[in-house]
């Protein structure tokens, strides 16, 4: 059994964290402000003082989804942009030449994405709390969903960064896949309000489960079954992990 390259993994993890922390104003503060703007605009547009969703004030209903969206979008951005920039700058060879396995490379990049997602999540949660006070109803469930969701999007970012050869391709994945899945996940509405066909379609969207599960953890409301969501996220993460590890192992679009 091959020993883990602890020095290499630690160094790459440190590099990925330091990379976004050096520009914390852009990577942590900016998402917090953007989320507050979303909350303000949606609350004012929908009349949050009178609008409710199943008896829950509208701003309280959308707050968990906005927090989760900020977490996962930044987890995805960290890993995808890191790999894309490394390929453009020609330093990707510094990642694949050292004696690091595909699993070790995947783990290191994911740690960076998860770290950024968690920091953004803390900052956004504090900011949202000042306008929409909340009490975490199920804290351990919330922790699971935050970690599982940020890992999932960090892995998606790894796959996107490895596959993309230009920033246009990277933007295409973000604009045509990640953003639609995020916005159509029930962040701003209950999927129970949808027609039957689209209600069923939503259950094939993994983003729905992470938003719904985190909402359950924060306010105790869910459109689905939180335990089913846990299973979906775990299976999805295992599949994404195996895929990302395989791409690093084979050097797909990294060695040419």
Short mmCIF file of C-alpha atoms in Angstrom, two decimals:
data_model
loop_
_atom_site.label_atom_id
_atom_site.label_comp_id
_atom_site.label_asym_id
_atom_site.label_seq_id
_atom_site.Cartn_x
_atom_site.Cartn_y
_atom_site.Cartn_z
CA UNK A 1 0.00 0.00 0.00
CA UNK A 2 1.41 3.36 -1.09
CA UNK A 3 2.15 5.81 1.73
CA UNK A 4 0.33 9.14 1.70
CA UNK A 5 2.47 12.05 0.58
CA UNK A 6 1.62 14.17 3.61
CA UNK A 7 4.11 16.94 2.83
CA UNK A 8 2.86 17.29 -0.73
CA UNK A 9 -0.80 17.23 0.28
CA UNK A 10 -0.24 19.76 3.08
CA UNK A 11 1.69 22.08 0.76
CA UNK A 12 -0.95 22.00 -1.96
CA UNK A 13 -3.78 22.47 0.56
CA UNK A 14 -1.92 25.45 2.03
CA UNK A 15 -1.39 26.86 -1.45
CA UNK A 16 -5.09 26.57 -2.33
CA UNK A 17 -6.21 28.24 0.89
CA UNK A 18 -3.60 30.98 0.74
CA UNK A 19 -4.53 31.63 -2.89
CA UNK A 20 -8.04 32.88 -2.05
CA UNK A 21 -7.18 34.31 1.37
CA UNK A 22 -4.72 36.79 -0.14
CA UNK A 23 -7.68 38.49 -1.85
CA UNK A 24 -10.23 37.96 0.94
CA UNK A 25 -11.97 41.20 0.04
CA UNK A 26 -12.99 39.67 -3.30
CA UNK A 27 -13.43 36.06 -2.25
CA UNK A 28 -15.18 36.44 1.12
CA UNK A 29 -16.56 39.97 1.56
CA UNK A 30 -17.90 40.40 -1.98
CA UNK A 31 -20.12 37.26 -1.84
CA UNK A 32 -21.50 38.47 1.50
CA UNK A 33 -22.55 41.80 -0.01
CA UNK A 34 -24.00 40.09 -3.09
CA UNK A 35 -26.11 37.78 -0.92
CA UNK A 36 -27.45 40.70 1.12
CA UNK A 37 -28.42 42.45 -2.11
CA UNK A 38 -30.26 39.32 -3.26
CA UNK A 39 -32.07 39.16 0.08
CA UNK A 40 -33.02 42.83 -0.03
CA UNK A 41 -34.21 42.82 -3.64
CA UNK A 42 -36.21 39.60 -3.35
CA UNK A 43 -37.75 40.62 -0.04
CA UNK A 44 -38.82 44.03 -1.35
CA UNK A 45 -40.01 42.69 -4.70
CA UNK A 46 -42.09 39.92 -3.14
CA UNK A 47 -43.35 41.98 -0.20
CA UNK A 48 -41.76 39.89 2.55
CA UNK A 49 -43.70 41.69 5.28
CA UNK A 50 -46.94 40.05 4.08
CA UNK A 51 -45.86 37.15 1.85
CA UNK A 52 -45.49 33.73 3.42
CA UNK A 53 -44.58 30.25 2.19
CA UNK A 54 -46.53 27.59 4.08
CA UNK A 55 -46.87 30.03 6.97
CA UNK A 56 -43.17 31.01 6.97
CA UNK A 57 -42.18 34.63 6.29
CA UNK A 58 -40.72 34.90 2.81
CA UNK A 59 -37.37 36.35 3.89
CA UNK A 60 -36.92 33.56 6.46
CA UNK A 61 -37.79 31.01 3.77
CA UNK A 62 -35.22 32.21 1.24
CA UNK A 63 -32.40 33.00 3.71
CA UNK A 64 -31.11 29.37 4.01
CA UNK A 65 -31.06 28.97 0.24
CA UNK A 66 -29.15 32.21 -0.26
CA UNK A 67 -26.55 31.18 2.33
CA UNK A 68 -26.13 27.75 0.74
CA UNK A 69 -25.87 29.25 -2.76
CA UNK A 70 -23.07 31.54 -1.61
CA UNK A 71 -21.22 28.58 -0.07
CA UNK A 72 -21.40 26.28 -3.07
CA UNK A 73 -20.79 28.93 -5.73
CA UNK A 74 -17.55 29.91 -4.03
CA UNK A 75 -16.47 26.30 -3.48
CA UNK A 76 -16.97 25.71 -7.21
CA UNK A 77 -15.23 28.94 -8.21
CA UNK A 78 -12.17 28.19 -6.10
CA UNK A 79 -11.31 24.81 -7.58
CA UNK A 80 -12.34 25.55 -11.17
CA UNK A 81 -10.48 28.88 -11.38
CA UNK A 82 -7.38 27.46 -9.68
CA UNK A 83 -7.01 24.68 -12.23
CA UNK A 84 -7.94 26.91 -15.17
CA UNK A 85 -5.37 29.54 -14.21
CA UNK A 86 -2.73 26.87 -13.65
CA UNK A 87 -3.31 25.59 -17.18
CA UNK A 88 -3.28 29.07 -18.73
CA UNK A 89 -0.12 30.07 -16.84
CA UNK A 90 1.59 26.79 -17.66
CA UNK A 91 2.19 25.81 -14.03
CA UNK A 92 -0.13 22.80 -14.08
CA UNK A 93 3.01 20.70 -14.55
CA UNK A 94 3.98 21.65 -10.99
CA UNK A 95 0.88 19.79 -9.76
CA UNK A 96 1.08 16.61 -11.81
CA UNK A 97 4.87 16.10 -11.79
CA UNK A 98 5.39 15.67 -8.00
CA UNK A 99 4.66 12.22 -6.54
CA UNK A 100 1.01 12.97 -5.78
CA UNK A 101 -1.70 10.44 -6.59
CA UNK A 102 -4.99 11.37 -8.22
CA UNK A 103 -6.72 11.01 -4.87
CA UNK A 104 -4.20 13.28 -3.16
CA UNK A 105 -4.56 15.96 -5.84
CA UNK A 106 -8.34 15.76 -5.67
CA UNK A 107 -8.31 15.98 -1.88
CA UNK A 108 -6.00 19.00 -1.86
CA UNK A 109 -8.05 21.02 -4.34
CA UNK A 110 -11.30 20.09 -2.60
CA UNK A 111 -9.92 21.23 0.76
CA UNK A 112 -9.26 24.66 -0.74
CA UNK A 113 -12.77 24.85 -2.19
CA UNK A 114 -14.42 23.71 1.03
CA UNK A 115 -12.36 26.15 3.12
CA UNK A 116 -13.45 29.07 0.96
CA UNK A 117 -17.06 27.89 0.99
CA UNK A 118 -17.09 27.61 4.79
CA UNK A 119 -15.55 31.05 5.31
CA UNK A 120 -18.05 32.60 2.92
CA UNK A 121 -20.85 30.70 4.66
CA UNK A 122 -19.85 32.06 8.08
CA UNK A 123 -19.57 35.63 6.77
CA UNK A 124 -22.89 35.45 4.91
CA UNK A 125 -24.69 33.83 7.86
CA UNK A 126 -23.56 36.60 10.23
CA UNK A 127 -24.64 39.27 7.74
CA UNK A 128 -28.02 37.64 7.07
CA UNK A 129 -28.63 37.17 10.82
CA UNK A 130 -28.50 40.93 11.33
CA UNK A 131 -31.52 41.34 9.04
CA UNK A 132 -33.27 37.97 9.38
CA UNK A 133 -32.57 36.53 12.87
CA UNK A 134 -32.65 32.75 12.90
CA UNK A 135 -31.97 29.85 15.25
CA UNK A 136 -30.39 26.72 13.85
CA UNK A 137 -33.05 24.08 14.55
CA UNK A 138 -30.88 21.07 13.62
CA UNK A 139 -27.21 22.16 13.81
CA UNK A 140 -25.64 18.77 13.06
CA UNK A 141 -27.86 18.30 10.03
CA UNK A 142 -26.86 21.78 8.92
CA UNK A 143 -23.16 20.98 9.31
CA UNK A 144 -23.55 17.83 7.24
CA UNK A 145 -25.30 19.66 4.40
CA UNK A 146 -22.78 22.50 4.39
CA UNK A 147 -19.85 20.08 4.17
CA UNK A 148 -21.50 17.69 1.72
CA UNK A 149 -22.68 20.49 -0.57
CA UNK A 150 -19.36 22.35 -0.58
CA UNK A 151 -17.51 19.10 -1.30
CA UNK A 152 -19.90 18.36 -4.17
CA UNK A 153 -19.40 21.75 -5.82
CA UNK A 154 -15.66 21.70 -5.17
CA UNK A 155 -15.51 18.36 -7.00
CA UNK A 156 -17.63 19.77 -9.83
CA UNK A 157 -15.18 22.67 -9.98
CA UNK A 158 -12.28 20.22 -10.26
CA UNK A 159 -13.98 18.40 -13.14
CA UNK A 160 -14.79 21.69 -14.86
CA UNK A 161 -11.26 23.03 -14.39
CA UNK A 162 -9.72 19.86 -15.78
CA UNK A 163 -12.08 19.73 -18.77
CA UNK A 164 -12.01 23.43 -19.69
CA UNK A 165 -9.27 24.62 -21.99
CA UNK A 166 -10.42 28.25 -22.18
CA UNK A 167 -12.23 30.65 -19.88
CA UNK A 168 -15.12 30.59 -22.36
CA UNK A 169 -15.60 26.89 -21.72
CA UNK A 170 -15.36 27.47 -17.97
CA UNK A 171 -17.98 30.23 -18.19
CA UNK A 172 -20.22 28.01 -20.30
CA UNK A 173 -20.35 25.34 -17.59
CA UNK A 174 -21.03 27.99 -14.95
CA UNK A 175 -23.71 29.82 -16.94
CA UNK A 176 -25.50 26.89 -18.56
CA UNK A 177 -25.27 24.20 -15.88
CA UNK A 178 -24.28 25.40 -12.40
CA UNK A 179 -26.30 28.63 -12.26
CA UNK A 180 -29.55 27.17 -13.68
CA UNK A 181 -29.36 24.17 -11.35
CA UNK A 182 -28.81 26.52 -8.40
CA UNK A 183 -31.66 28.89 -9.26
CA UNK A 184 -34.08 26.07 -10.10
CA UNK A 185 -33.45 24.24 -6.84
CA UNK A 186 -36.24 25.81 -4.80
CA UNK A 187 -34.14 28.61 -3.34
CA UNK A 188 -36.82 31.26 -3.92
CA UNK A 189 -39.93 29.10 -3.87
CA UNK A 190 -41.39 25.87 -2.58
CA UNK A 191 -41.34 23.16 -5.25
CA UNK A 192 -44.79 22.14 -4.00
CA UNK A 193 -46.07 25.16 -5.94
CA UNK A 194 -44.85 23.68 -9.23
CA UNK A 195 -46.94 21.60 -11.67
CA UNK A 196 -46.65 17.88 -11.09
CA UNK A 197 -44.22 17.29 -13.96
CA UNK A 198 -41.74 19.96 -12.84
CA UNK A 199 -42.20 18.92 -9.23
CA UNK A 200 -40.92 15.46 -10.16
CA UNK A 201 -38.11 16.89 -12.32
CA UNK A 202 -36.80 18.85 -9.33
CA UNK A 203 -36.09 15.59 -7.53
CA UNK A 204 -33.39 14.82 -10.11
CA UNK A 205 -31.57 18.05 -9.27
CA UNK A 206 -28.95 17.44 -6.55
CA UNK A 207 -28.97 21.17 -5.79
CA UNK A 208 -32.56 20.82 -4.58
CA UNK A 209 -31.51 18.38 -1.87
CA UNK A 210 -28.73 20.56 -0.49
CA UNK A 211 -30.96 23.68 -0.41
CA UNK A 212 -33.91 21.78 1.05
CA UNK A 213 -31.78 19.98 3.63
CA UNK A 214 -30.09 23.16 4.81
CA UNK A 215 -33.47 24.91 5.02
CA UNK A 216 -34.69 22.07 7.21
CA UNK A 217 -31.65 22.48 9.44
CA UNK A 218 -32.17 26.24 9.78
CA UNK A 219 -35.94 26.67 10.09
CA UNK A 220 -37.31 23.12 10.34
CA UNK A 221 -39.15 23.24 7.00
CA UNK A 222 -38.48 21.01 4.00
CA UNK A 223 -40.21 20.08 0.75
CA UNK A 224 -38.56 16.67 0.68
CA UNK A 225 -37.06 14.19 3.09
CA UNK A 226 -33.77 15.44 4.59
CA UNK A 227 -32.50 11.89 5.09
CA UNK A 228 -33.05 11.11 1.40
CA UNK A 229 -31.11 14.26 0.59
CA UNK A 230 -28.20 13.06 2.69
CA UNK A 231 -28.07 9.83 0.73
CA UNK A 232 -28.25 11.62 -2.62
CA UNK A 233 -25.40 13.96 -1.72
CA UNK A 234 -23.19 11.15 -0.40
CA UNK A 235 -23.69 9.01 -3.51
CA UNK A 236 -23.15 12.02 -5.78
CA UNK A 237 -19.93 12.94 -3.96
CA UNK A 238 -18.54 9.40 -4.22
CA UNK A 239 -19.21 9.32 -7.97
CA UNK A 240 -17.71 12.77 -8.52
CA UNK A 241 -14.68 11.85 -6.40
CA UNK A 242 -14.00 8.71 -8.43
CA UNK A 243 -14.38 10.66 -11.68
CA UNK A 244 -12.06 13.49 -10.59
CA UNK A 245 -9.45 11.06 -9.26
CA UNK A 246 -9.52 9.16 -12.54
CA UNK A 247 -8.97 12.34 -14.59
CA UNK A 248 -5.95 13.31 -12.50
CA UNK A 249 -4.58 9.78 -12.68
CA UNK A 250 -4.82 9.67 -16.49
CA UNK A 251 -3.73 13.29 -16.97
CA UNK A 252 -6.77 14.06 -19.11
CA UNK A 253 -6.28 17.50 -20.72
CA UNK A 254 -3.48 18.19 -18.26
CA UNK A 255 -0.44 16.68 -19.94
CA UNK A 256 -1.04 18.02 -23.44
#
